[in-house]
Amino acid sequence: MDSNKRLKRSAGGIGGSNTTRWFFVLPAMAIVICLLIYPLLSTLVYSFTNKTMTKTTFKVIGLANYINVLKDPAFFAAFGHSLLWTAGSVLGQVIVGFVGALSLNRIKNKKVQNLFRICAIIPWAFPAIATAMVWKWMLNGIYGFIPTALMNLGITGDMPQFLSTSRLAMPTLILINIWFGAPMILVNVFAALQTIPQDQYEAAQIDGATGRQSFVYITAPHIRTVVGLLVVLRTVWVFNNFDMIYMITAGGPAGASSTMPLYIYDTGWTGMMVGKASAASMLLLMFLILLCILYFLVIRRWEKEE
Amino acid sequence: MKKIKFSPGGCFAYIFLTILSITCIFPLLWLLVSAFKSSGEMLANPTAFFPKAWTLENFKTVLFTLNFTVNIKNSLIVALVTTAIATTVSALAAYGIIRFFPKLGNVMTKLLITTYMFPSIMLVIPYAVVMRAIHLTNSRVGLVLVYMSFSVPYAVWMLVGFFKTVPIAIEESGRIDGANRLQVFTRLVLPLVRPGLVSTAIYVFINAWNEFLYALLLISSSSRQTLSVAVKTLEGADILNWGSMMAASAIVVLPSIIFFCLIQNKIAGGLADGAVK
């Protein structure tokens, strides 16, 4: 920090710091303003108007869109699905990723450790379209590997229709999302585990600490900030995720797996009601912001304890 | 370090990781073997792993009959141009933040999460409206522009982590030798962070290569469409041939996996290192 200040002063002396420093950050700032802030403001404005996809003119209609959205049972169904989809996916990803990372950390043979790590990373590298298509093929109700195997092994009486049964669609999507997302948690938590100084464990062992005590007093405090941030990142990402559900079930069967982004898509693109879709987007964003504030309050408390 | 051979915890670790690894790689293997099976074979024996007769028929269909070469070209162009622009812009910004706006550098992760919060389905509506106004709908230029929205924030975040490791003393000596800011940046700093720069570029490329929603909604003609969306449209064919579908998916997934494995050490550390707050 100190040397930074020193350099800033010297930059002012030689290179005309004000112009130079803006030269570095301006292009990125322009991108953020044009591609993130402008669309946000424009969505906010649209949400109070009767704008549609086809017409260029529109007029302000006040809160009508918000009232419309909040009266729409499909909105609440989508919100409920979103909560289930996000909670189920994030919880599953964190549990699998966390247990995976702890297991990986126990393996002393570096070669084996690396092999497991590479295998576990594969799903993370899967493009959404490939994830969707390979799972759709494996779960296909007539020729899919998984239903056929389940039936041949006598676990189920007939071919289970994972993606076209209302009751099964969302849980199946969540499992696919856990498959996709757990590796990211695993790799990051594992990296955090590696930064814990080994001598702390040795000291604890000498003092007669049990494995559980070492975990609670050494491991957990070291990695919980990372885990907390991962949970925030994952929550936001999963909540906003459109691709995976759109490509696998498109929200079906009969809306059983339609989440908020799909609801916005149906309203804004298929239904062309930009105003209403914008109102729904703003509600989604507000919910996410509240959620993140809540998360950060928890994380800040942890940081203070350290 | 004490070596515990047959502890129950160690056993559990091996069993858990073995099951996890198999679950993780099985879909990839299944995708690949399916791509080499004839459709008759796929339907006759849905659980057989290896094809009885390996065939390239599916790849031929996808590349030549369905004209996927065009879509591969589109995806490559869009992803490469996005990578070049986003990496340049982000490298400048990350360096600028570290050296001139250090306070901003300390809240990078929060800023990244903030940009994550903007749902792409929300952003795409204003994008579509503006693109129509400036006559960039259905164009790859427009798509590249839009791709900056997710690649730049992430790339800046990654690069800030890498630039932090550059010792300031090197730059000061460069300044004393009479180099200006930009020269210090290009000749002294950039070479030092080259590995980080490469990882970032690869990560941006993967994300642009994999992108789906913006391409789906902003590009309407199939001759300009990217690979991900083209694969999705295969589903709309009269008879869905899963062999071709898996061959097409293999073409999308392989570059992504190869690149990902190259940089997996670099992207892993980000959150665990100092870049957290």
Coordinates of C-alpha atoms in Angstrom, one line a residue:
Chain A
M1 CA 0.0 0.0 0.0
D2 CA 2.8 2.4 0.9
S3 CA 4.8 1.7 -2.2
N4 CA 1.6 2.2 -4.2
K5 CA 1.3 5.7 -2.9
R6 CA 4.9 6.4 -3.7
L7 CA 4.6 5.2 -7.2
K8 CA 1.4 7.2 -7.8
R9 CA 3.3 10.3 -6.8
S10 CA 6.2 9.5 -9.1
A11 CA 3.8 8.8 -11.9
G12 CA 2.4 12.2 -11.5
G13 CA 5.8 13.7 -11.9
I14 CA 6.9 11.9 -15.1
G15 CA 4.0 10.6 -17.1
G16 CA 1.1 13.0 -16.5
S17 CA -0.7 10.6 -14.2
N18 CA -4.3 11.7 -14.6
T19 CA -4.5 11.0 -18.3
T20 CA -2.4 7.8 -18.1
R21 CA -4.3 6.2 -15.2
W22 CA -7.6 6.8 -17.0
F23 CA -6.2 5.4 -20.2
F24 CA -5.7 2.0 -18.4
V25 CA -9.2 1.7 -16.9
L26 CA -11.4 3.6 -19.4
P27 CA -12.1 0.8 -21.9
A28 CA -13.2 -1.6 -19.2
M29 CA -15.3 1.1 -17.6
A30 CA -17.0 1.9 -20.9
I31 CA -17.8 -1.8 -21.2
V32 CA -19.3 -2.0 -17.7
I33 CA -21.3 1.2 -18.3
C34 CA -22.6 0.2 -21.7
L35 CA -23.1 -3.5 -21.2
L36 CA -24.2 -3.7 -17.5
I37 CA -25.3 -0.3 -16.1
Y38 CA -27.1 0.9 -19.2
P39 CA -29.2 -2.3 -19.6
L40 CA -30.0 -2.3 -15.9
L41 CA -31.3 1.3 -16.1
S42 CA -33.1 0.5 -19.3
T43 CA -34.8 -2.5 -17.7
L44 CA -35.8 -0.4 -14.8
V45 CA -37.4 2.1 -17.2
Y46 CA -39.1 -0.6 -19.3
S47 CA -40.5 -2.1 -16.1
F48 CA -42.8 1.0 -15.7
T49 CA -43.9 1.0 -19.4
N50 CA -46.0 -1.0 -21.8
K51 CA -43.0 -1.7 -24.1
T52 CA -43.3 -4.7 -26.3
M53 CA -40.7 -6.4 -28.5
T54 CA -42.3 -5.3 -31.8
K55 CA -43.4 -1.7 -31.2
T56 CA -40.8 1.1 -30.9
T57 CA -43.2 3.4 -29.1
F58 CA -44.3 2.9 -25.5
K59 CA -45.7 4.8 -22.6
V60 CA -45.4 4.9 -18.9
I61 CA -48.0 2.8 -17.1
G62 CA -46.7 3.1 -13.6
L63 CA -46.7 0.0 -11.4
A64 CA -49.1 -2.0 -13.6
N65 CA -46.4 -4.5 -14.7
Y66 CA -45.4 -5.2 -11.2
I67 CA -49.0 -5.7 -10.1
N68 CA -49.5 -7.9 -13.2
V69 CA -46.5 -10.0 -12.3
L70 CA -47.4 -10.3 -8.7
K71 CA -50.9 -11.5 -9.7
D72 CA -49.6 -14.1 -12.1
P73 CA -49.7 -17.6 -10.5
A74 CA -47.0 -18.7 -13.1
F75 CA -44.6 -16.1 -11.5
F76 CA -45.0 -17.6 -8.0
A77 CA -44.7 -21.2 -9.4
A78 CA -41.5 -20.1 -11.2
F79 CA -40.2 -18.4 -8.0
G80 CA -40.9 -21.6 -6.0
H81 CA -39.1 -23.7 -8.6
S82 CA -36.2 -21.3 -8.5
L83 CA -35.9 -21.5 -4.8
L84 CA -35.9 -25.3 -5.0
W85 CA -33.5 -25.4 -7.9
T86 CA -31.1 -23.1 -6.2
A87 CA -31.2 -24.5 -2.7
G88 CA -31.1 -28.1 -3.9
S89 CA -28.2 -27.5 -6.4
V90 CA -26.1 -25.3 -4.1
L91 CA -26.5 -27.5 -1.1
G92 CA -25.7 -30.6 -3.1
Q93 CA -22.8 -29.0 -4.8
V94 CA -21.3 -27.8 -1.5
I95 CA -21.8 -31.2 0.2
V96 CA -20.3 -33.2 -2.6
G97 CA -17.6 -30.7 -3.3
F98 CA -16.7 -30.3 0.3
V99 CA -16.5 -34.0 1.1
G100 CA -14.6 -34.5 -2.1
A101 CA -12.1 -31.8 -1.2
L102 CA -11.6 -33.2 2.3
S103 CA -11.1 -36.7 0.9
L104 CA -8.7 -35.5 -1.7
N105 CA -6.7 -33.7 1.0
R106 CA -6.3 -37.1 2.9
I107 CA -4.7 -38.8 0.0
K108 CA -1.0 -38.7 0.4
N109 CA 0.1 -40.2 -2.9
K110 CA 0.5 -37.1 -5.1
K111 CA 0.0 -39.0 -8.4
V112 CA -3.3 -40.6 -7.2
Q113 CA -4.4 -37.2 -5.8
N114 CA -3.8 -35.6 -9.1
L115 CA -5.6 -38.3 -11.1
F116 CA -8.7 -37.9 -8.9
R117 CA -8.5 -34.2 -9.2
I118 CA -8.3 -34.2 -13.0
C119 CA -11.3 -36.7 -13.2
A120 CA -13.3 -34.6 -10.8
I121 CA -12.7 -31.4 -12.8
I122 CA -14.1 -32.8 -16.1
P123 CA -17.8 -31.8 -15.6
W124 CA -16.7 -28.2 -14.8
A125 CA -15.3 -28.0 -18.3
F126 CA -18.5 -29.2 -19.9
P127 CA -20.2 -26.6 -22.1
A128 CA -23.9 -26.3 -21.1
I129 CA -25.0 -27.6 -24.5
A130 CA -22.9 -30.8 -24.1
T131 CA -24.1 -31.3 -20.5
A132 CA -27.7 -31.0 -21.6
M133 CA -27.3 -33.3 -24.6
V134 CA -25.3 -36.1 -23.0
W135 CA -27.6 -36.2 -20.0
K136 CA -30.7 -36.2 -22.2
W137 CA -29.3 -39.1 -24.1
M138 CA -28.3 -41.0 -21.0
L139 CA -31.7 -40.4 -19.5
N140 CA -33.7 -41.0 -22.7
G141 CA -36.9 -42.8 -21.8
I142 CA -36.6 -45.4 -24.6
Y143 CA -32.9 -46.0 -25.4
G144 CA -31.2 -44.2 -22.5
F145 CA -28.4 -45.9 -20.7
I146 CA -29.6 -45.1 -17.2
P147 CA -33.3 -46.1 -17.5
T148 CA -32.3 -49.3 -19.4
A149 CA -29.7 -50.2 -16.8
L150 CA -32.1 -49.5 -13.9
M151 CA -34.7 -51.7 -15.5
N152 CA -32.3 -54.5 -16.4
L153 CA -31.0 -54.6 -12.9
G154 CA -34.5 -54.9 -11.6
I155 CA -34.4 -51.6 -9.6
T156 CA -37.4 -50.2 -11.4
G157 CA -40.2 -52.1 -13.0
D158 CA -40.4 -50.1 -16.1
M159 CA -38.3 -47.4 -17.9
P160 CA -38.3 -44.4 -15.6
Q161 CA -39.1 -41.2 -17.6
F162 CA -36.8 -38.8 -15.7
L163 CA -37.3 -35.7 -17.7
S164 CA -40.9 -36.0 -18.8
T165 CA -42.5 -36.9 -15.4
S166 CA -43.5 -33.8 -13.5
R167 CA -42.5 -35.2 -10.2
L168 CA -39.0 -36.3 -11.4
A169 CA -38.0 -33.4 -13.7
M170 CA -36.8 -30.9 -11.2
P171 CA -35.0 -33.4 -8.9
T172 CA -33.2 -34.8 -12.0
L173 CA -32.2 -31.3 -13.1
I174 CA -30.8 -30.6 -9.7
L175 CA -28.8 -33.8 -9.8
I176 CA -27.4 -32.9 -13.2
N177 CA -26.5 -29.4 -11.8
I178 CA -24.8 -31.0 -8.8
W179 CA -22.7 -33.1 -11.2
F180 CA -21.8 -30.0 -13.1
G181 CA -21.1 -27.7 -10.2
A182 CA -19.6 -29.8 -7.4
P183 CA -16.1 -29.9 -9.1
M184 CA -15.8 -26.1 -8.9
I185 CA -16.4 -26.3 -5.1
L186 CA -14.1 -29.3 -4.8
V187 CA -11.2 -27.6 -6.5
N188 CA -11.5 -24.3 -4.7
V189 CA -12.0 -25.8 -1.3
F190 CA -9.1 -28.2 -1.9
A191 CA -6.9 -25.2 -2.9
A192 CA -7.9 -23.5 0.4
L193 CA -7.2 -26.6 2.4
Q194 CA -3.7 -26.7 0.9
T195 CA -3.0 -23.2 2.3
I196 CA -3.5 -24.3 5.9
P197 CA 0.0 -24.6 7.6
Q198 CA 0.6 -28.3 8.3
D199 CA 2.4 -27.5 11.6
Q200 CA -0.9 -26.4 13.1
Y201 CA -2.2 -29.9 12.8
E202 CA 1.0 -31.3 14.2
A203 CA 0.9 -29.0 17.2
A204 CA -2.7 -29.9 17.8
Q205 CA -1.8 -33.6 17.6
I206 CA 0.9 -33.2 20.1
D207 CA -1.5 -31.4 22.4
G208 CA -3.8 -34.5 22.1
A209 CA -6.5 -33.0 19.9
T210 CA -8.9 -35.4 18.3
G211 CA -9.5 -35.4 14.5
R212 CA -12.8 -33.7 15.0
Q213 CA -11.2 -31.0 17.2
S214 CA -8.6 -30.3 14.6
F215 CA -11.3 -30.0 12.0
V216 CA -13.5 -27.6 14.1
Y217 CA -10.6 -25.4 15.4
I218 CA -8.1 -25.4 12.5
T219 CA -9.7 -26.5 9.2
A220 CA -13.1 -24.9 9.5
P221 CA -12.0 -21.4 10.4
H222 CA -9.4 -21.4 7.6
I223 CA -11.7 -22.3 4.8
R224 CA -15.1 -21.0 5.8
T225 CA -14.6 -17.6 4.1
V226 CA -13.7 -19.4 0.9
V227 CA -16.7 -21.7 1.2
G228 CA -18.9 -18.7 2.0
L229 CA -17.8 -16.9 -1.1
L230 CA -18.3 -20.0 -3.2
V231 CA -21.8 -20.3 -1.9
V232 CA -22.6 -16.7 -2.8
L233 CA -21.1 -17.1 -6.3
R234 CA -22.8 -20.4 -6.9
T235 CA -26.2 -19.2 -5.5
V236 CA -26.2 -16.2 -7.9
W237 CA -25.0 -18.3 -10.8
V238 CA -27.5 -21.1 -10.3
F239 CA -30.4 -18.7 -9.6
N240 CA -29.7 -16.9 -12.8
N241 CA -29.0 -19.9 -14.9
F242 CA -31.1 -20.2 -18.0
D243 CA -29.2 -22.5 -20.3
M244 CA -29.3 -25.8 -18.5
I245 CA -33.0 -25.9 -17.8
Y246 CA -33.9 -24.4 -21.1
M247 CA -31.9 -27.0 -23.0
I248 CA -32.9 -30.0 -21.0
T249 CA -36.6 -29.6 -20.2
A250 CA -37.4 -26.1 -21.5
G251 CA -39.3 -25.7 -18.2
G252 CA -41.5 -28.7 -18.8
P253 CA -43.3 -30.9 -18.5
A254 CA -46.2 -28.5 -18.2
G255 CA -44.1 -25.8 -16.4
A256 CA -42.9 -28.2 -13.7
S257 CA -39.3 -27.1 -14.0
S258 CA -39.9 -23.5 -15.1
T259 CA -37.7 -21.2 -13.0
M260 CA -37.6 -17.3 -12.9
P261 CA -35.2 -16.9 -15.9
L262 CA -37.5 -19.2 -18.0
Y263 CA -40.5 -17.2 -16.8
I264 CA -38.8 -14.0 -18.0
Y265 CA -37.9 -15.6 -21.3
D266 CA -41.5 -16.8 -21.8
T267 CA -42.9 -13.4 -21.0
G268 CA -40.4 -11.2 -22.7
W269 CA -39.4 -13.2 -25.8
T270 CA -42.2 -15.7 -26.5
G271 CA -44.9 -13.3 -25.2
M272 CA -43.1 -10.2 -26.4
M273 CA -44.2 -8.3 -23.2
V274 CA -41.0 -6.5 -22.5
G275 CA -42.5 -4.3 -19.8
K276 CA -43.8 -7.2 -17.8
A277 CA -40.6 -9.3 -18.3
S278 CA -38.6 -6.3 -17.1
A279 CA -40.7 -6.0 -13.9
A280 CA -40.1 -9.7 -13.2
S281 CA -36.3 -9.2 -13.9
M282 CA -36.2 -6.3 -11.4
L283 CA -38.0 -8.4 -8.8
L284 CA -35.5 -11.2 -9.4
L285 CA -32.5 -8.8 -9.0
M286 CA -33.9 -7.3 -5.8
F287 CA -34.3 -10.8 -4.3
L288 CA -30.7 -11.7 -5.3
I289 CA -29.3 -8.4 -3.8
L290 CA -31.1 -9.1 -0.5
L291 CA -29.8 -12.6 -0.5
C292 CA -26.2 -11.4 -1.1
I293 CA -26.4 -8.8 1.6
L294 CA -27.5 -11.5 4.0
Y295 CA -24.6 -13.8 2.9
F296 CA -22.1 -11.0 3.2
L297 CA -23.3 -10.1 6.8
V298 CA -22.5 -13.7 7.7
I299 CA -19.1 -13.7 6.0
R300 CA -18.1 -10.4 7.5
R301 CA -18.9 -11.8 11.0
W302 CA -16.6 -14.7 10.2
E303 CA -13.8 -12.4 9.0
K304 CA -14.1 -10.5 12.3
E305 CA -13.7 -13.6 14.3
E306 CA -10.4 -14.5 12.7
Chain B
M1 CA 4.1 -36.5 8.6
K2 CA 2.6 -39.6 9.9
K3 CA 1.5 -42.1 7.4
I4 CA -1.8 -43.9 8.3
K5 CA -2.3 -46.8 6.0
F6 CA -5.7 -48.4 6.8
S7 CA -7.6 -45.7 8.7
P8 CA -11.3 -45.7 8.1
G9 CA -11.1 -42.1 7.0
G10 CA -8.5 -42.9 4.4
C11 CA -10.6 -45.8 3.1
F12 CA -13.7 -43.6 2.9
A13 CA -11.7 -41.0 1.0
Y14 CA -10.6 -43.6 -1.6
I15 CA -14.1 -45.0 -2.0
F16 CA -15.7 -41.6 -2.2
L17 CA -13.3 -40.3 -4.7
T18 CA -13.4 -43.4 -6.9
I19 CA -17.2 -43.2 -7.1
L20 CA -17.0 -39.4 -7.7
S21 CA -14.5 -39.8 -10.4
I22 CA -16.4 -42.4 -12.2
T23 CA -19.6 -40.3 -12.0
C24 CA -17.6 -37.3 -13.3
I25 CA -16.0 -39.0 -16.3
F26 CA -18.7 -41.5 -17.3
P27 CA -20.9 -38.9 -19.2
L28 CA -17.8 -37.8 -21.2
L29 CA -16.9 -41.4 -22.1
W30 CA -20.5 -42.2 -22.9
L31 CA -20.7 -39.2 -25.2
L32 CA -17.5 -40.2 -27.0
V33 CA -18.4 -43.8 -27.5
S34 CA -21.9 -43.0 -28.6
A35 CA -20.5 -40.6 -31.2
F36 CA -18.7 -43.6 -32.8
K37 CA -21.7 -46.0 -32.8
S38 CA -24.0 -46.6 -35.7
S39 CA -27.6 -45.7 -35.0
G40 CA -28.7 -49.3 -35.4
E41 CA -26.3 -50.4 -32.8
M42 CA -27.3 -47.6 -30.4
L43 CA -30.9 -48.6 -30.5
A44 CA -30.3 -52.4 -30.5
N45 CA -28.2 -52.5 -27.3
P46 CA -28.6 -49.3 -25.2
T47 CA -26.3 -50.4 -22.4
A48 CA -23.3 -51.8 -24.4
F49 CA -20.3 -49.6 -23.8
F50 CA -18.0 -50.0 -26.7
P51 CA -19.3 -50.0 -30.2
K52 CA -19.1 -53.3 -32.1
A53 CA -18.0 -51.5 -35.2
W54 CA -16.4 -48.0 -34.8
T55 CA -17.8 -45.6 -37.4
L56 CA -17.1 -42.1 -38.4
E57 CA -20.5 -41.8 -40.1
N58 CA -21.9 -39.5 -37.4
F59 CA -19.0 -37.0 -37.7
K60 CA -19.3 -37.0 -41.5
T61 CA -23.1 -36.3 -41.2
V62 CA -22.5 -33.5 -38.8
L63 CA -19.6 -31.8 -40.6
F64 CA -20.7 -32.2 -44.2
T65 CA -24.4 -33.0 -44.5
L66 CA -25.4 -30.7 -41.7
N67 CA -22.8 -28.1 -42.5
F68 CA -21.4 -27.7 -39.1
T69 CA -18.1 -26.5 -40.5
V70 CA -19.8 -23.1 -40.9
N71 CA -20.9 -23.0 -37.3
I72 CA -17.5 -24.2 -36.1
K73 CA -15.9 -21.3 -38.1
N74 CA -18.4 -18.8 -36.6
S75 CA -17.8 -20.0 -33.0
L76 CA -14.0 -19.8 -33.6
I77 CA -14.2 -16.3 -35.0
V78 CA -16.5 -15.0 -32.3
A79 CA -14.5 -16.7 -29.5
L80 CA -11.1 -15.6 -30.7
V81 CA -12.0 -12.0 -31.3
T82 CA -13.8 -11.9 -27.9
T83 CA -10.6 -13.3 -26.3
A84 CA -8.3 -10.8 -28.0
I85 CA -10.4 -7.8 -27.1
A86 CA -11.4 -8.9 -23.7
T87 CA -7.9 -9.9 -22.6
T88 CA -6.4 -6.6 -23.8
V89 CA -9.0 -4.4 -22.2
S90 CA -8.9 -6.4 -19.0
A91 CA -5.1 -6.5 -18.7
L92 CA -5.0 -2.7 -19.0
A93 CA -7.9 -2.4 -16.5
A94 CA -6.4 -4.9 -14.0
Y95 CA -3.1 -3.1 -14.1
G96 CA -4.7 0.3 -13.8
I97 CA -6.7 -0.9 -10.8
I98 CA -3.7 -2.4 -9.0
R99 CA -1.5 0.6 -9.5
F100 CA -3.8 3.6 -9.5
F101 CA -7.0 2.5 -7.8
P102 CA -5.8 0.0 -5.1
K103 CA -9.0 0.5 -3.1
L104 CA -11.0 -0.8 -6.0
G105 CA -8.6 -3.8 -6.2
N106 CA -9.5 -4.7 -2.6
V107 CA -13.2 -5.2 -3.4
M108 CA -12.8 -7.0 -6.7
T109 CA -14.5 -10.2 -5.7
K110 CA -17.6 -8.2 -4.5
L111 CA -17.6 -6.3 -7.8
L112 CA -17.4 -9.6 -9.7
I113 CA -20.3 -11.0 -7.7
T114 CA -22.3 -7.8 -8.4
T115 CA -21.9 -8.3 -12.1
Y116 CA -22.8 -11.9 -11.7
M117 CA -26.1 -10.8 -10.2
F118 CA -27.3 -9.3 -13.5
P119 CA -29.2 -12.2 -15.1
S120 CA -28.3 -12.6 -18.7
I121 CA -32.0 -13.1 -19.5
M122 CA -32.5 -9.6 -18.2
L123 CA -29.6 -8.0 -20.1
V124 CA -30.5 -9.6 -23.4
I125 CA -33.7 -7.6 -23.9
P126 CA -32.0 -4.2 -23.8
Y127 CA -29.2 -5.7 -25.9
A128 CA -31.7 -6.8 -28.5
V129 CA -33.3 -3.3 -28.5
V130 CA -30.0 -1.5 -28.9
M131 CA -28.7 -3.9 -31.5
R132 CA -31.8 -3.3 -33.6
A133 CA -31.3 0.4 -33.3
I134 CA -27.7 0.4 -34.4
H135 CA -28.3 -2.3 -37.0
L136 CA -26.2 -5.0 -35.4
T137 CA -28.8 -7.7 -35.0
N138 CA -27.9 -11.0 -36.5
S139 CA -24.2 -10.0 -36.7
R140 CA -21.1 -11.6 -35.2
V141 CA -19.8 -8.1 -34.4
G142 CA -22.8 -7.5 -32.2
L143 CA -22.3 -10.9 -30.5
V144 CA -18.7 -10.1 -29.7
L145 CA -19.7 -6.8 -28.2
V146 CA -22.3 -8.5 -26.0
Y147 CA -19.8 -11.2 -25.0
M148 CA -17.7 -8.4 -23.4
S149 CA -20.4 -8.1 -20.7
F150 CA -19.4 -11.4 -19.1
S151 CA -15.8 -11.9 -20.2
V152 CA -14.3 -8.5 -19.1
P153 CA -15.5 -8.6 -15.4
Y154 CA -14.2 -12.1 -15.0
A155 CA -11.0 -11.5 -16.8
V156 CA -10.3 -8.3 -14.8
W157 CA -11.0 -10.2 -11.6
M158 CA -8.6 -13.0 -12.6
L159 CA -5.9 -10.6 -13.8
V160 CA -6.0 -8.4 -10.7
G161 CA -5.0 -11.6 -8.8
F162 CA -2.0 -12.1 -11.1
F163 CA -0.9 -8.5 -11.3
K164 CA -0.8 -8.3 -7.5
T165 CA 2.2 -10.7 -7.6
V166 CA 4.3 -8.3 -9.6
P167 CA 6.9 -6.6 -7.3
I168 CA 6.6 -2.8 -7.6
A169 CA 10.4 -2.4 -7.3
I170 CA 10.8 -3.7 -10.9
E171 CA 8.5 -1.1 -12.2
E172 CA 10.2 1.7 -10.3
S173 CA 13.6 0.7 -11.7
G174 CA 12.0 0.8 -15.2
R175 CA 10.7 4.3 -14.5
I176 CA 14.1 5.5 -13.3
D177 CA 15.6 4.2 -16.6
G178 CA 13.3 6.6 -18.4
A179 CA 10.5 4.2 -19.6
N180 CA 7.0 5.7 -19.7
R181 CA 4.0 4.1 -18.0
L182 CA 2.9 2.2 -21.1
Q183 CA 6.4 1.0 -21.8
V184 CA 6.7 -0.2 -18.2
F185 CA 3.4 -2.0 -18.6
T186 CA 4.1 -3.7 -22.0
R187 CA 7.9 -4.5 -21.6
L188 CA 8.2 -5.1 -17.8
V189 CA 4.9 -6.1 -16.3
L190 CA 3.2 -8.1 -19.1
P191 CA 6.0 -10.6 -19.5
L192 CA 6.0 -11.2 -15.8
V193 CA 2.3 -12.1 -15.8
R194 CA 2.4 -14.0 -19.1
P195 CA 1.2 -17.3 -17.5
G196 CA -1.7 -15.5 -15.9
L197 CA -2.5 -13.7 -19.1
V198 CA -2.5 -17.0 -21.0
S199 CA -4.8 -18.7 -18.4
T200 CA -7.2 -15.7 -18.5
A201 CA -7.3 -15.7 -22.3
I202 CA -8.0 -19.4 -22.3
Y203 CA -10.8 -19.0 -19.8
V204 CA -12.3 -16.2 -21.7
F205 CA -12.1 -18.3 -24.9
I206 CA -13.8 -21.3 -23.2
N207 CA -16.7 -19.1 -22.0
A208 CA -17.2 -17.4 -25.3
W209 CA -17.0 -20.8 -27.1
N210 CA -19.6 -22.3 -24.8
E211 CA -22.0 -19.3 -24.7
F212 CA -25.5 -20.1 -25.6
L213 CA -28.3 -17.7 -24.6
Y214 CA -27.0 -14.5 -26.4
A215 CA -26.2 -16.4 -29.6
L216 CA -29.7 -18.1 -29.5
L217 CA -31.5 -14.8 -29.1
L218 CA -29.4 -12.3 -31.1
I219 CA -28.4 -14.4 -34.1
S220 CA -31.2 -15.5 -36.4
S221 CA -29.7 -16.9 -39.5
S222 CA -28.2 -20.4 -39.3
S223 CA -25.2 -19.4 -41.5
R224 CA -24.0 -17.0 -38.7
Q225 CA -25.0 -19.2 -35.8
T226 CA -22.5 -20.5 -33.3
L227 CA -21.9 -24.1 -32.6
S228 CA -23.7 -24.4 -29.3
V229 CA -27.0 -23.2 -30.8
A230 CA -26.5 -25.2 -33.9
V231 CA -26.2 -28.4 -31.8
K232 CA -29.4 -27.4 -30.0
T233 CA -31.3 -27.0 -33.3
L234 CA -30.4 -30.6 -34.2
E235 CA -33.1 -31.6 -31.8
G236 CA -35.7 -30.0 -34.0
A237 CA -34.9 -32.3 -36.8
D238 CA -37.6 -34.7 -38.0
I239 CA -35.8 -37.7 -36.8
L240 CA -33.5 -37.0 -33.9
N241 CA -30.3 -39.0 -34.5
W242 CA -28.6 -39.4 -31.2
G243 CA -25.4 -40.5 -32.8
S244 CA -25.1 -37.3 -34.8
M245 CA -26.1 -35.4 -31.7
M246 CA -23.3 -37.0 -29.7
A247 CA -20.7 -36.4 -32.5
A248 CA -21.8 -32.7 -32.6
S249 CA -21.5 -32.5 -28.8
A250 CA -18.1 -34.1 -28.9
I251 CA -17.0 -31.3 -31.3
V252 CA -18.1 -28.7 -28.7
V253 CA -16.9 -30.4 -25.6
L254 CA -13.4 -31.5 -26.6
P255 CA -11.7 -28.0 -27.1
S256 CA -13.3 -26.9 -23.9
I257 CA -11.9 -29.9 -21.9
I258 CA -8.5 -29.7 -23.5
F259 CA -8.1 -26.0 -22.7
F260 CA -9.6 -26.4 -19.3
C261 CA -7.1 -29.1 -18.3
L262 CA -4.3 -26.8 -19.5
I263 CA -5.2 -24.1 -17.1
Q264 CA -6.9 -26.0 -14.3
N265 CA -4.1 -25.2 -11.8
K266 CA -4.5 -21.4 -12.5
I267 CA -8.2 -21.0 -12.1
A268 CA -8.4 -23.2 -9.1
G269 CA -6.4 -21.0 -6.7
G270 CA -8.3 -17.7 -7.3
L271 CA -10.6 -17.7 -4.4
A272 CA -8.2 -19.4 -2.0
D273 CA -5.4 -17.0 -2.6
G274 CA -5.3 -13.4 -1.5
A275 CA -7.7 -12.3 -4.2
V276 CA -10.6 -12.9 -1.9
K277 CA -11.7 -9.5 -0.6

